[in-house]
mmCIF file of N, CA and C in Angstrom:
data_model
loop_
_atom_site.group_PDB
_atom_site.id
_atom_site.type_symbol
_atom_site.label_atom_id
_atom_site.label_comp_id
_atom_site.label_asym_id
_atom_site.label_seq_id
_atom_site.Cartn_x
_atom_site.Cartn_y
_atom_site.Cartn_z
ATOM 1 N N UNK T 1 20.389 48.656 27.258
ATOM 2 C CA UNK T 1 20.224 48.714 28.686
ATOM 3 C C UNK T 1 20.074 50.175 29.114
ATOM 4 N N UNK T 2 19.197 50.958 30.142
ATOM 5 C CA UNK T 2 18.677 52.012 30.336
ATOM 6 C C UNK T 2 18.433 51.567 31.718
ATOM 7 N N UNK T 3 19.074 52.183 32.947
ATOM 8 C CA UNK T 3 18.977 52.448 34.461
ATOM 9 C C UNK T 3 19.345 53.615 34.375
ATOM 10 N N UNK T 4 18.900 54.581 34.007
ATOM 11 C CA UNK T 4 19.687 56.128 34.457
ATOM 12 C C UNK T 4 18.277 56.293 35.447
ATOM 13 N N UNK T 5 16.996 55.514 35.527
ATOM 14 C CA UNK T 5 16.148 55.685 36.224
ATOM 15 C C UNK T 5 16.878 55.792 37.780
ATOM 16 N N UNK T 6 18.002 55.070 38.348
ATOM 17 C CA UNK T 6 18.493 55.133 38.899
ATOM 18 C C UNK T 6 19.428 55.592 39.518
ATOM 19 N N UNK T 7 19.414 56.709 40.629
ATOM 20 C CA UNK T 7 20.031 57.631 41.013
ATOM 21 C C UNK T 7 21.542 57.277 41.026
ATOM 22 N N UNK T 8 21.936 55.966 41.331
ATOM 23 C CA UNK T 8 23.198 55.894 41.838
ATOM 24 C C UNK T 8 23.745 55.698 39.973
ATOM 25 N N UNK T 9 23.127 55.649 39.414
ATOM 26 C CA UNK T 9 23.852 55.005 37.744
ATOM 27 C C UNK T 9 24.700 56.346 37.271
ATOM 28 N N UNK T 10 24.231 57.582 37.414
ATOM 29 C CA UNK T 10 25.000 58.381 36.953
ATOM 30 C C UNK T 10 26.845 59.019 37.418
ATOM 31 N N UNK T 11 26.682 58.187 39.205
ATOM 32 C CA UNK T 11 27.652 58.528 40.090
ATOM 33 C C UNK T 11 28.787 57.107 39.899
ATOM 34 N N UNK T 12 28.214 55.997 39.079
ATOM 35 C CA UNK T 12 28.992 55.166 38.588
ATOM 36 C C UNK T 12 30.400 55.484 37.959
ATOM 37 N N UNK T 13 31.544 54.477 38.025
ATOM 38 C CA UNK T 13 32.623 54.377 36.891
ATOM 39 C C UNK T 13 32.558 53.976 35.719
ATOM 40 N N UNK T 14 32.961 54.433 34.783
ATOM 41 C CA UNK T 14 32.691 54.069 33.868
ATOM 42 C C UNK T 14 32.847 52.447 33.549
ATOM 43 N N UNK T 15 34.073 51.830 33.911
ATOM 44 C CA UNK T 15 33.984 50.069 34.095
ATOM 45 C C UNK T 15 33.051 50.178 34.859
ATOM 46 N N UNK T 16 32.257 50.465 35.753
ATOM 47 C CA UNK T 16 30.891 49.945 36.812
ATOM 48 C C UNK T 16 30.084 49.851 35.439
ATOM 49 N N UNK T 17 29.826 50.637 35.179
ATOM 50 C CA UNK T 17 28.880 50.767 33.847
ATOM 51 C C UNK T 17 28.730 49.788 32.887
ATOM 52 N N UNK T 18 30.196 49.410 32.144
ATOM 53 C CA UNK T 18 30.624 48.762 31.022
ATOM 54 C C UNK T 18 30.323 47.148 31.863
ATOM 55 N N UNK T 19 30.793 46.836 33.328
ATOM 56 C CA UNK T 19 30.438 46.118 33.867
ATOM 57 C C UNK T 19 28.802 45.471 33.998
ATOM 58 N N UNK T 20 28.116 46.528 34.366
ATOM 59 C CA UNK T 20 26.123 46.457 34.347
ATOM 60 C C UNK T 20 26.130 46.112 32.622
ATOM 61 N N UNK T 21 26.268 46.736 31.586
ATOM 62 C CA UNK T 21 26.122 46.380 30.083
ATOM 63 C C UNK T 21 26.119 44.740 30.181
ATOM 64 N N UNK T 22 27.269 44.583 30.158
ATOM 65 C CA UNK T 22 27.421 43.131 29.966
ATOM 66 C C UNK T 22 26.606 42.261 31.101
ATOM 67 N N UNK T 23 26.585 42.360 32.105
ATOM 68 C CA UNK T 23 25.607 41.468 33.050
ATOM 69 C C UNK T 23 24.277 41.790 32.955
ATOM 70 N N UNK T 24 23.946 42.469 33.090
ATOM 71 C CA UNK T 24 22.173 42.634 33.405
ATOM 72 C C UNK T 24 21.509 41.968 31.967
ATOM 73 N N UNK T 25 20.513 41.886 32.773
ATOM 74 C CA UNK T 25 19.019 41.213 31.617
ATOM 75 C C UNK T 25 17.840 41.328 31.755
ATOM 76 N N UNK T 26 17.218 41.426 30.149
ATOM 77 C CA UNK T 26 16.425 42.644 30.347
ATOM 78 C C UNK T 26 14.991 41.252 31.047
ATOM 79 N N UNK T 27 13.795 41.745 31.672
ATOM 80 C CA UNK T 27 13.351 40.967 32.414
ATOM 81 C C UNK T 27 11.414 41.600 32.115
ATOM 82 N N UNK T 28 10.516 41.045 32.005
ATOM 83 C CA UNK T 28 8.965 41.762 32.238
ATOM 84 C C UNK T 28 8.218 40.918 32.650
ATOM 85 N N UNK T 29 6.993 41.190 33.012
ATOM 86 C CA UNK T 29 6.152 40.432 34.082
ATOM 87 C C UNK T 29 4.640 40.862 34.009
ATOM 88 N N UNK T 30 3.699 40.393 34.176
ATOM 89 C CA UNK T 30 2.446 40.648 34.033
ATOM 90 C C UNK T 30 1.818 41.065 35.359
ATOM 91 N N UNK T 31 1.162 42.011 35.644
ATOM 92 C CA UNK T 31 0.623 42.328 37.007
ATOM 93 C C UNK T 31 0.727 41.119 37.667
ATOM 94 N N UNK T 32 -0.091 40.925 39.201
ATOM 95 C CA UNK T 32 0.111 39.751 39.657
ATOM 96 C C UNK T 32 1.245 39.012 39.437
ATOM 97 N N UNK T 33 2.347 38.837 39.422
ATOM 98 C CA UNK T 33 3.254 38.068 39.507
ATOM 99 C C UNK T 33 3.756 37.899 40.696
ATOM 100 N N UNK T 34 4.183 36.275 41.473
ATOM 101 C CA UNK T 34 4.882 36.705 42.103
ATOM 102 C C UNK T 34 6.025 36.558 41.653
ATOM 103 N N UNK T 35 7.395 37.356 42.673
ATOM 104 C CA UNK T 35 8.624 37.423 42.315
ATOM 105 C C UNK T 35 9.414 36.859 42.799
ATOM 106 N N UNK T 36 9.257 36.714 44.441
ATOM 107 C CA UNK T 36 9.365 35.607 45.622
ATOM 108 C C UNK T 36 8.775 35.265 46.992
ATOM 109 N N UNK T 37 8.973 34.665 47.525
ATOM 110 C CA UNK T 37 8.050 33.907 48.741
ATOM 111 C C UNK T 37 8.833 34.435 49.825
ATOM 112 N N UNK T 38 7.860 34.814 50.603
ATOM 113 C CA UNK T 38 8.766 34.981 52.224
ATOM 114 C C UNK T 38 9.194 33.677 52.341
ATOM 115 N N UNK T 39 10.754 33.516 53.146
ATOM 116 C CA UNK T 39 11.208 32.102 53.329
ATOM 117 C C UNK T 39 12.396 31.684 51.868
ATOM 118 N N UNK T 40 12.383 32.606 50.969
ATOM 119 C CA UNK T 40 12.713 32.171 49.669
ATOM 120 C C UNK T 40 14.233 32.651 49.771
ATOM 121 N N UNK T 41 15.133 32.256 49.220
ATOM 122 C CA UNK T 41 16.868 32.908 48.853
ATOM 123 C C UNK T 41 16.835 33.184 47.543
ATOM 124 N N UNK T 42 17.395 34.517 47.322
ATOM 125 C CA UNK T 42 17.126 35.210 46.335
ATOM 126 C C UNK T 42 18.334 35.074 45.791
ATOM 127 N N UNK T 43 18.288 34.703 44.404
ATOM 128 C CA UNK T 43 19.822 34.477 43.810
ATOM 129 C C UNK T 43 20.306 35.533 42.384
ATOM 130 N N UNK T 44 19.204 36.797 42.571
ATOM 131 C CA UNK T 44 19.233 38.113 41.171
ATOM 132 C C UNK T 44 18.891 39.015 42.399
ATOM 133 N N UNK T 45 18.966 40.014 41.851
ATOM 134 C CA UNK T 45 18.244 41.133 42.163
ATOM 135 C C UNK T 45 17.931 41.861 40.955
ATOM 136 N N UNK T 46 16.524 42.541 40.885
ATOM 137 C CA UNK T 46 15.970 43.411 39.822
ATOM 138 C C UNK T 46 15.916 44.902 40.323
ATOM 139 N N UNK T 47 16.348 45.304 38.833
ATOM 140 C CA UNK T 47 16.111 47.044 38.861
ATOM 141 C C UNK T 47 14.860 47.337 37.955
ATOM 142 N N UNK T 48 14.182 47.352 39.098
ATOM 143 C CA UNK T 48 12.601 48.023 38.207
ATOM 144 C C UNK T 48 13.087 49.068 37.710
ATOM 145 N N UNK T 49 12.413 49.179 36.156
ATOM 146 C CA UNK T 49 12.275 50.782 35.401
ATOM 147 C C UNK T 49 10.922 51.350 35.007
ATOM 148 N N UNK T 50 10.189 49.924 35.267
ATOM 149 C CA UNK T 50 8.858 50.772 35.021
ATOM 150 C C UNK T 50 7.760 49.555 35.767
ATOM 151 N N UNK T 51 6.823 50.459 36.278
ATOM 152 C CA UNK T 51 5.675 49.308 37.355
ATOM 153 C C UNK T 51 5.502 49.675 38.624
ATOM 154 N N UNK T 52 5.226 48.870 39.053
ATOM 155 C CA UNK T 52 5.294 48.658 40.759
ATOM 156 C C UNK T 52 5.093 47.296 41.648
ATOM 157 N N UNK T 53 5.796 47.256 42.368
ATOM 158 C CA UNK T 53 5.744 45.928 43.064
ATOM 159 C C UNK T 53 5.376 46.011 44.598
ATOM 160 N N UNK T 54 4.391 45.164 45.264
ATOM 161 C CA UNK T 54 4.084 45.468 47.008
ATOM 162 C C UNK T 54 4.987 44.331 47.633
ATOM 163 N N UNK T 55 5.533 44.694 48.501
ATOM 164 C CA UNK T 55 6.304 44.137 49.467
ATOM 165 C C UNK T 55 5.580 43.529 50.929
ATOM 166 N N UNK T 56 5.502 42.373 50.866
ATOM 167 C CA UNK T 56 4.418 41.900 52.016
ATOM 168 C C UNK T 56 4.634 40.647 53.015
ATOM 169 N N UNK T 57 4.241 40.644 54.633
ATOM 170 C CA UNK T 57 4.420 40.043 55.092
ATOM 171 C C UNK T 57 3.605 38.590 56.107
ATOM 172 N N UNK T 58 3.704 37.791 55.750
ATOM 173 C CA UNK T 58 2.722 37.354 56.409
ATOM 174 C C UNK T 58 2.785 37.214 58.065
ATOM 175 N N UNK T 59 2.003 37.496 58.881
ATOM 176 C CA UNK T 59 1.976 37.489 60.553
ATOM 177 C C UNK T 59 1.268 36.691 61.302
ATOM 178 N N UNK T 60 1.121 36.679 62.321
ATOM 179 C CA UNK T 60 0.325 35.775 62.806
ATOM 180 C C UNK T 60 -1.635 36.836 62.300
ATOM 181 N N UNK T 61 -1.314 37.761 62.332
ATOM 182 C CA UNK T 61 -2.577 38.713 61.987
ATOM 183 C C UNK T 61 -3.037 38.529 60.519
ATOM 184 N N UNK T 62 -1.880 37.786 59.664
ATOM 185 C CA UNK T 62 -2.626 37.714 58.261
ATOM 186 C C UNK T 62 -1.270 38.680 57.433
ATOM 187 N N UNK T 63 -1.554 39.160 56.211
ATOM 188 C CA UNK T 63 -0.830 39.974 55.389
ATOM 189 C C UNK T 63 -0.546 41.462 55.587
ATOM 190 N N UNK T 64 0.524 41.841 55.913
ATOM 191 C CA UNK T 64 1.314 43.086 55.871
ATOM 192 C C UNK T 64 1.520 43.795 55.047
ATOM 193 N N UNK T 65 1.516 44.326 54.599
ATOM 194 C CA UNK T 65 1.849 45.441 53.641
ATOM 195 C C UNK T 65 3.320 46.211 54.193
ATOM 196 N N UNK T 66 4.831 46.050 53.639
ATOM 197 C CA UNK T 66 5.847 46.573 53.829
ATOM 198 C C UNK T 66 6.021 47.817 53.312
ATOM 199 N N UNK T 67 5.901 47.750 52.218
ATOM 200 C CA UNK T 67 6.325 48.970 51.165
ATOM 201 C C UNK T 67 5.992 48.894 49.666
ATOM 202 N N UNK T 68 6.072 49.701 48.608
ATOM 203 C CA UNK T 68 5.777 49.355 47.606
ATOM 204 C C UNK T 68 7.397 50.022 46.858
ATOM 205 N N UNK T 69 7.645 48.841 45.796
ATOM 206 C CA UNK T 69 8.590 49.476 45.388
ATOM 207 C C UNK T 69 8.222 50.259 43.571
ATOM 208 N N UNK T 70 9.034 51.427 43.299
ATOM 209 C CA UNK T 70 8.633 52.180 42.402
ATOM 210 C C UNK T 70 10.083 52.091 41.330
ATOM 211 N N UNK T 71 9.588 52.253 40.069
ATOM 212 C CA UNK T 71 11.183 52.668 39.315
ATOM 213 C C UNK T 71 11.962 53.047 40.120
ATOM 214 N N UNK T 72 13.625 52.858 39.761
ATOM 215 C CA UNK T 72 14.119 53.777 40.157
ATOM 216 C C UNK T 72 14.863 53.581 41.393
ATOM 217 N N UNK T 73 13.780 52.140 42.199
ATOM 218 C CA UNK T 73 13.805 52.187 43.383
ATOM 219 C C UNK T 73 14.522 50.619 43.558
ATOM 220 N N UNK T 74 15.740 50.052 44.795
ATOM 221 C CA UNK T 74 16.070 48.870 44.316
ATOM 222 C C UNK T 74 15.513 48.294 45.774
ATOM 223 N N UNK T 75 15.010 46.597 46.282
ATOM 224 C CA UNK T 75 14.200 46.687 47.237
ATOM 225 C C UNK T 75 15.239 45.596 47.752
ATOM 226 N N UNK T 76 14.818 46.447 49.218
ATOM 227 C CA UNK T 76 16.007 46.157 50.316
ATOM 228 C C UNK T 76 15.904 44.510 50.831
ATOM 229 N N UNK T 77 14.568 44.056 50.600
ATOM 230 C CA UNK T 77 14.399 42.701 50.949
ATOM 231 C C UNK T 77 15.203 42.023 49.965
ATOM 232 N N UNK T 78 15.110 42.128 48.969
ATOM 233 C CA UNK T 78 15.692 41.186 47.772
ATOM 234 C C UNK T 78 17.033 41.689 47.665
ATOM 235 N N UNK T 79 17.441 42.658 48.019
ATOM 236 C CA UNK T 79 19.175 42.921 47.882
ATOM 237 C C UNK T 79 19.269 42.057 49.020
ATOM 238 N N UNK T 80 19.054 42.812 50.291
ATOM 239 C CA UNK T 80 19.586 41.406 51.341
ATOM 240 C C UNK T 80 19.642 40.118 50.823
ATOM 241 N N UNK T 81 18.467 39.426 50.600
ATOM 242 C CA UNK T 81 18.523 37.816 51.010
ATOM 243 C C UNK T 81 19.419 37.502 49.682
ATOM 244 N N UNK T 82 19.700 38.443 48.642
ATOM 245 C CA UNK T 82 20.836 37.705 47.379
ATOM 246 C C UNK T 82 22.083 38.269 48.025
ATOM 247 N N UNK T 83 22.411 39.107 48.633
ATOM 248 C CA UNK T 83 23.540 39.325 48.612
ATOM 249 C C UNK T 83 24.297 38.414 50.028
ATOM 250 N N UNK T 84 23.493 38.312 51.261
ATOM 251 C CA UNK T 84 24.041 37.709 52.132
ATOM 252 C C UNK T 84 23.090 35.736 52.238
ATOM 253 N N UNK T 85 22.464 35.621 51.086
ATOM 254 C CA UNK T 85 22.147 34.465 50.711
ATOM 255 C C UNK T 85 21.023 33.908 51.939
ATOM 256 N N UNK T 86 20.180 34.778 52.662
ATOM 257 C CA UNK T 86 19.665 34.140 53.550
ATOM 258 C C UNK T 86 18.419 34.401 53.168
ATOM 259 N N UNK T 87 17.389 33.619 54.087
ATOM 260 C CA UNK T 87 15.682 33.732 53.427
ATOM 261 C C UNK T 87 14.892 35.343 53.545
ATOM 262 N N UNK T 88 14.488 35.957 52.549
ATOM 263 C CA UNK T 88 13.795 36.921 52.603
ATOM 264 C C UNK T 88 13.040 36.818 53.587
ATOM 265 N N UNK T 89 12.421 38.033 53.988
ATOM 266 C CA UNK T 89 11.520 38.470 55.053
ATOM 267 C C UNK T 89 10.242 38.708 54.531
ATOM 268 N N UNK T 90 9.946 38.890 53.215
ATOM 269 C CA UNK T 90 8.818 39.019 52.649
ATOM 270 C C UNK T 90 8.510 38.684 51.347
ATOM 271 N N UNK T 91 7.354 38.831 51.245
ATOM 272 C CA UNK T 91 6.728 38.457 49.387
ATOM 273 C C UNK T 91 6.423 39.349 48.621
ATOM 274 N N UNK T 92 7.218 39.447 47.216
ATOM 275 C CA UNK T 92 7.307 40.312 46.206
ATOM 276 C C UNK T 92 6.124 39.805 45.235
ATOM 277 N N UNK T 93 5.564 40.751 44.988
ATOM 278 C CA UNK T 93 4.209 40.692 44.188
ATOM 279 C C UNK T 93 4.352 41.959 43.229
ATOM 280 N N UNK T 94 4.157 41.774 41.611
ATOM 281 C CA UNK T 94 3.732 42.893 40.915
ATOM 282 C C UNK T 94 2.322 43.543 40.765
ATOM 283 N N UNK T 95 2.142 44.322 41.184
ATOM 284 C CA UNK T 95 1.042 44.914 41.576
ATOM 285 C C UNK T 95 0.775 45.746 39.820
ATOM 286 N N UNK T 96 1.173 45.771 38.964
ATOM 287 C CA UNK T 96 1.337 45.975 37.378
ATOM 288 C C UNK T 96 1.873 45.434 37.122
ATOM 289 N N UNK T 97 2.112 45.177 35.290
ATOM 290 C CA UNK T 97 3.149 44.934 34.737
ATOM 291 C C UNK T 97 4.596 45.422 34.848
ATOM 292 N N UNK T 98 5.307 44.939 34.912
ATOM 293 C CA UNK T 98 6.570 45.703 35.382
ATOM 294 C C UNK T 98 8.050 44.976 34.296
ATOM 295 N N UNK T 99 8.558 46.109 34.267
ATOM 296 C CA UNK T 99 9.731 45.831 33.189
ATOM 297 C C UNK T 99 11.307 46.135 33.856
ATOM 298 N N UNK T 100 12.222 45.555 33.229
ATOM 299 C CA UNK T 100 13.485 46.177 34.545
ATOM 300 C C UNK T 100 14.680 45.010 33.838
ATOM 301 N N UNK T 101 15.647 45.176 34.747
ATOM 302 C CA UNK T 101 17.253 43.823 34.312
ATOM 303 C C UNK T 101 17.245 43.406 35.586
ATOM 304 N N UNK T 102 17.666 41.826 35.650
ATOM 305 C CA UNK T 102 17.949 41.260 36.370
ATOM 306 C C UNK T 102 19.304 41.534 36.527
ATOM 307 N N UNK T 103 20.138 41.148 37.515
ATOM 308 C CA UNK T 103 21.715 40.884 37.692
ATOM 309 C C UNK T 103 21.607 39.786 38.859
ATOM 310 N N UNK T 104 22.409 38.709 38.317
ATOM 311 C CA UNK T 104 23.012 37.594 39.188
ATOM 312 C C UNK T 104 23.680 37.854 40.464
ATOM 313 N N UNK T 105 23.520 37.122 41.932
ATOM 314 C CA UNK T 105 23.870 36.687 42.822
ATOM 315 C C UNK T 105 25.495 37.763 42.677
ATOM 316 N N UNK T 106 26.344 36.830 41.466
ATOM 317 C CA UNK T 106 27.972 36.908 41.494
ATOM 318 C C UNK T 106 28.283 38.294 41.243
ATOM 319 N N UNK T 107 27.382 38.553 39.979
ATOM 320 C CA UNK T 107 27.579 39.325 39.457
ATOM 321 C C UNK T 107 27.355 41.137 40.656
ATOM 322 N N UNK T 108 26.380 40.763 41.148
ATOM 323 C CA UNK T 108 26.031 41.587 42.182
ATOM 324 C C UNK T 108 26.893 42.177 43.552
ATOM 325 N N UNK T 109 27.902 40.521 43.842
ATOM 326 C CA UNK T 109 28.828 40.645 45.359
ATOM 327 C C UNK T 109 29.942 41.481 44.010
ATOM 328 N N UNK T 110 30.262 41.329 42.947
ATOM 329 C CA UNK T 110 31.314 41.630 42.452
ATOM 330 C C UNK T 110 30.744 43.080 42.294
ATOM 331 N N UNK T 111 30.472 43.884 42.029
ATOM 332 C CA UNK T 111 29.817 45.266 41.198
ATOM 333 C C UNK T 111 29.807 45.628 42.962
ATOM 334 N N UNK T 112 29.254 45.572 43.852
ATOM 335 C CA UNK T 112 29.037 46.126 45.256
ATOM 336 C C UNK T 112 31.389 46.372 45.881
ATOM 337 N N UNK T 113 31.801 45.383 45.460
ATOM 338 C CA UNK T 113 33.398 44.943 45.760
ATOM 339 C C UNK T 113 34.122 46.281 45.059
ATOM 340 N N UNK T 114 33.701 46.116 43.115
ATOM 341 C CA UNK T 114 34.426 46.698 42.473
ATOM 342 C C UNK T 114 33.735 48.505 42.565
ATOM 343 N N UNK T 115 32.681 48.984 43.011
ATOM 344 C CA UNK T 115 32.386 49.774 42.859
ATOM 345 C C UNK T 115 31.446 50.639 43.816
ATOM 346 N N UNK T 116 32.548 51.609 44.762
ATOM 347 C CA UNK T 116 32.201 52.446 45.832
ATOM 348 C C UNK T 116 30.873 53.516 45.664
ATOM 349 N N UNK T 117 30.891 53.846 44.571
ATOM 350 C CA UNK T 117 29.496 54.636 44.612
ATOM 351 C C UNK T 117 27.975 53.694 44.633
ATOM 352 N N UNK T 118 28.466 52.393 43.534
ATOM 353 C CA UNK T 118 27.550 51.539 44.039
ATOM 354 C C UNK T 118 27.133 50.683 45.318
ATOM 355 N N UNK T 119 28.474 50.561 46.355
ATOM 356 C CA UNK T 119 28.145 50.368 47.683
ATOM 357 C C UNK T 119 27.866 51.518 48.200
ATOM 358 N N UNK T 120 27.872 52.581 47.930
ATOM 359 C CA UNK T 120 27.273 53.303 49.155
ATOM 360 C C UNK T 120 25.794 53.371 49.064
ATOM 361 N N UNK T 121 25.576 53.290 47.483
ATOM 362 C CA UNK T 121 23.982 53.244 47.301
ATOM 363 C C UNK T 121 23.334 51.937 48.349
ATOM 364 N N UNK T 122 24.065 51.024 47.559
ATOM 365 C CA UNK T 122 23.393 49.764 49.022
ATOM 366 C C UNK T 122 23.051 50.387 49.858
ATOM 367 N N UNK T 123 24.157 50.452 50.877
ATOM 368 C CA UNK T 123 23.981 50.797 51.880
ATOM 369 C C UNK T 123 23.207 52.089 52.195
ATOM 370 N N UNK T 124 23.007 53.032 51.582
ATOM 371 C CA UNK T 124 21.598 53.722 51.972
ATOM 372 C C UNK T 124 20.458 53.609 51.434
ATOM 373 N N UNK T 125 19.861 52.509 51.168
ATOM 374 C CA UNK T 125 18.856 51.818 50.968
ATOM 375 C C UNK T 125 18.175 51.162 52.124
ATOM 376 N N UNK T 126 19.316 50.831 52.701
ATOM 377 C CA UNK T 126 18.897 50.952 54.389
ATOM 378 C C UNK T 126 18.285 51.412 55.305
ATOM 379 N N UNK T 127 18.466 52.809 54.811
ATOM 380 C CA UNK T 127 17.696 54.178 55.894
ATOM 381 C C UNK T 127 16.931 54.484 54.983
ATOM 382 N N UNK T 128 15.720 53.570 53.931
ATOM 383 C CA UNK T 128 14.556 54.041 53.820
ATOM 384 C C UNK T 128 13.542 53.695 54.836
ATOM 385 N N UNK T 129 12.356 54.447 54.889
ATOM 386 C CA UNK T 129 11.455 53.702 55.652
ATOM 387 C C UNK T 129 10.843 53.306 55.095
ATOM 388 N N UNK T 130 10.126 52.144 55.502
ATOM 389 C CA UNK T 130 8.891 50.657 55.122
ATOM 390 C C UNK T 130 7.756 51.893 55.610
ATOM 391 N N UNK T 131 6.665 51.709 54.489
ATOM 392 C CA UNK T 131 5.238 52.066 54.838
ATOM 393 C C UNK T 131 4.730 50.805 55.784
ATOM 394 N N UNK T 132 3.722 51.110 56.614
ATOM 395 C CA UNK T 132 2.949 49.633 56.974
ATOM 396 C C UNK T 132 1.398 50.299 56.559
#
């Protein structure tokens, strides 16, 4: 397992750590994929390490373009709708192949509970801005 792509992994505890070892899984995907549906409850969240994924919405105008997410980077739609279990706001598409670990729903409310550097990361994931 390899997330040091990820800023908050180095500010981890060491149980946070030993914790991610044992849960995560390793996960890959072929361009075009989707990952989920606007409307969808997300029950993982993924840490891309390598790829890119577009974040998109549908409107009454047709398809949105939210953001694109990059290594490194964890996406705020899919943390929401797994962590507070409600329907995403948009559709995850791999725009490449993309490689990364999943972590479970449980596994996720527990690691955010047991580990303050990893909630604060959440939570400033928040104050990125969405491209449109």
């Amino acid at each position: 397992m390899d997330i040091s792509v990820f800023d908050f992994y180095s500010k981890l505890e060491q149980p946070a750590k030993d914790f991610l070892k044992m849960r995560l899984h390793p996960v890959e995907a072929p361009a075009d994929t989707l990952l989920f549906n606007q409307g969808d409850i997300c029950d993982s969240v993924l840490f891309l390490t390598s790829g890119e994924i577009k974040l998109t919405k549908q409107t009454d105008e047709g398809e949105e373009l939210l953001y694109t997410l990059q290594p490194g980077q964890q996406c705020i739609v899919n943390t929401a709708s797994t962590l507070s279990q409600t329907p995403a706001i948009a559709t995850a598409t791999s725009t490449t192949e993309i490689t990364g670990y999943i972590l479970d729903m449980y596994s996720l409310q527990d690691l955010t509970k047991r580990s303050e550097p990893y909630m604060n990361y959440i939570f400033s994931i928040y104050t990125l801005d969405c491209k449109s």
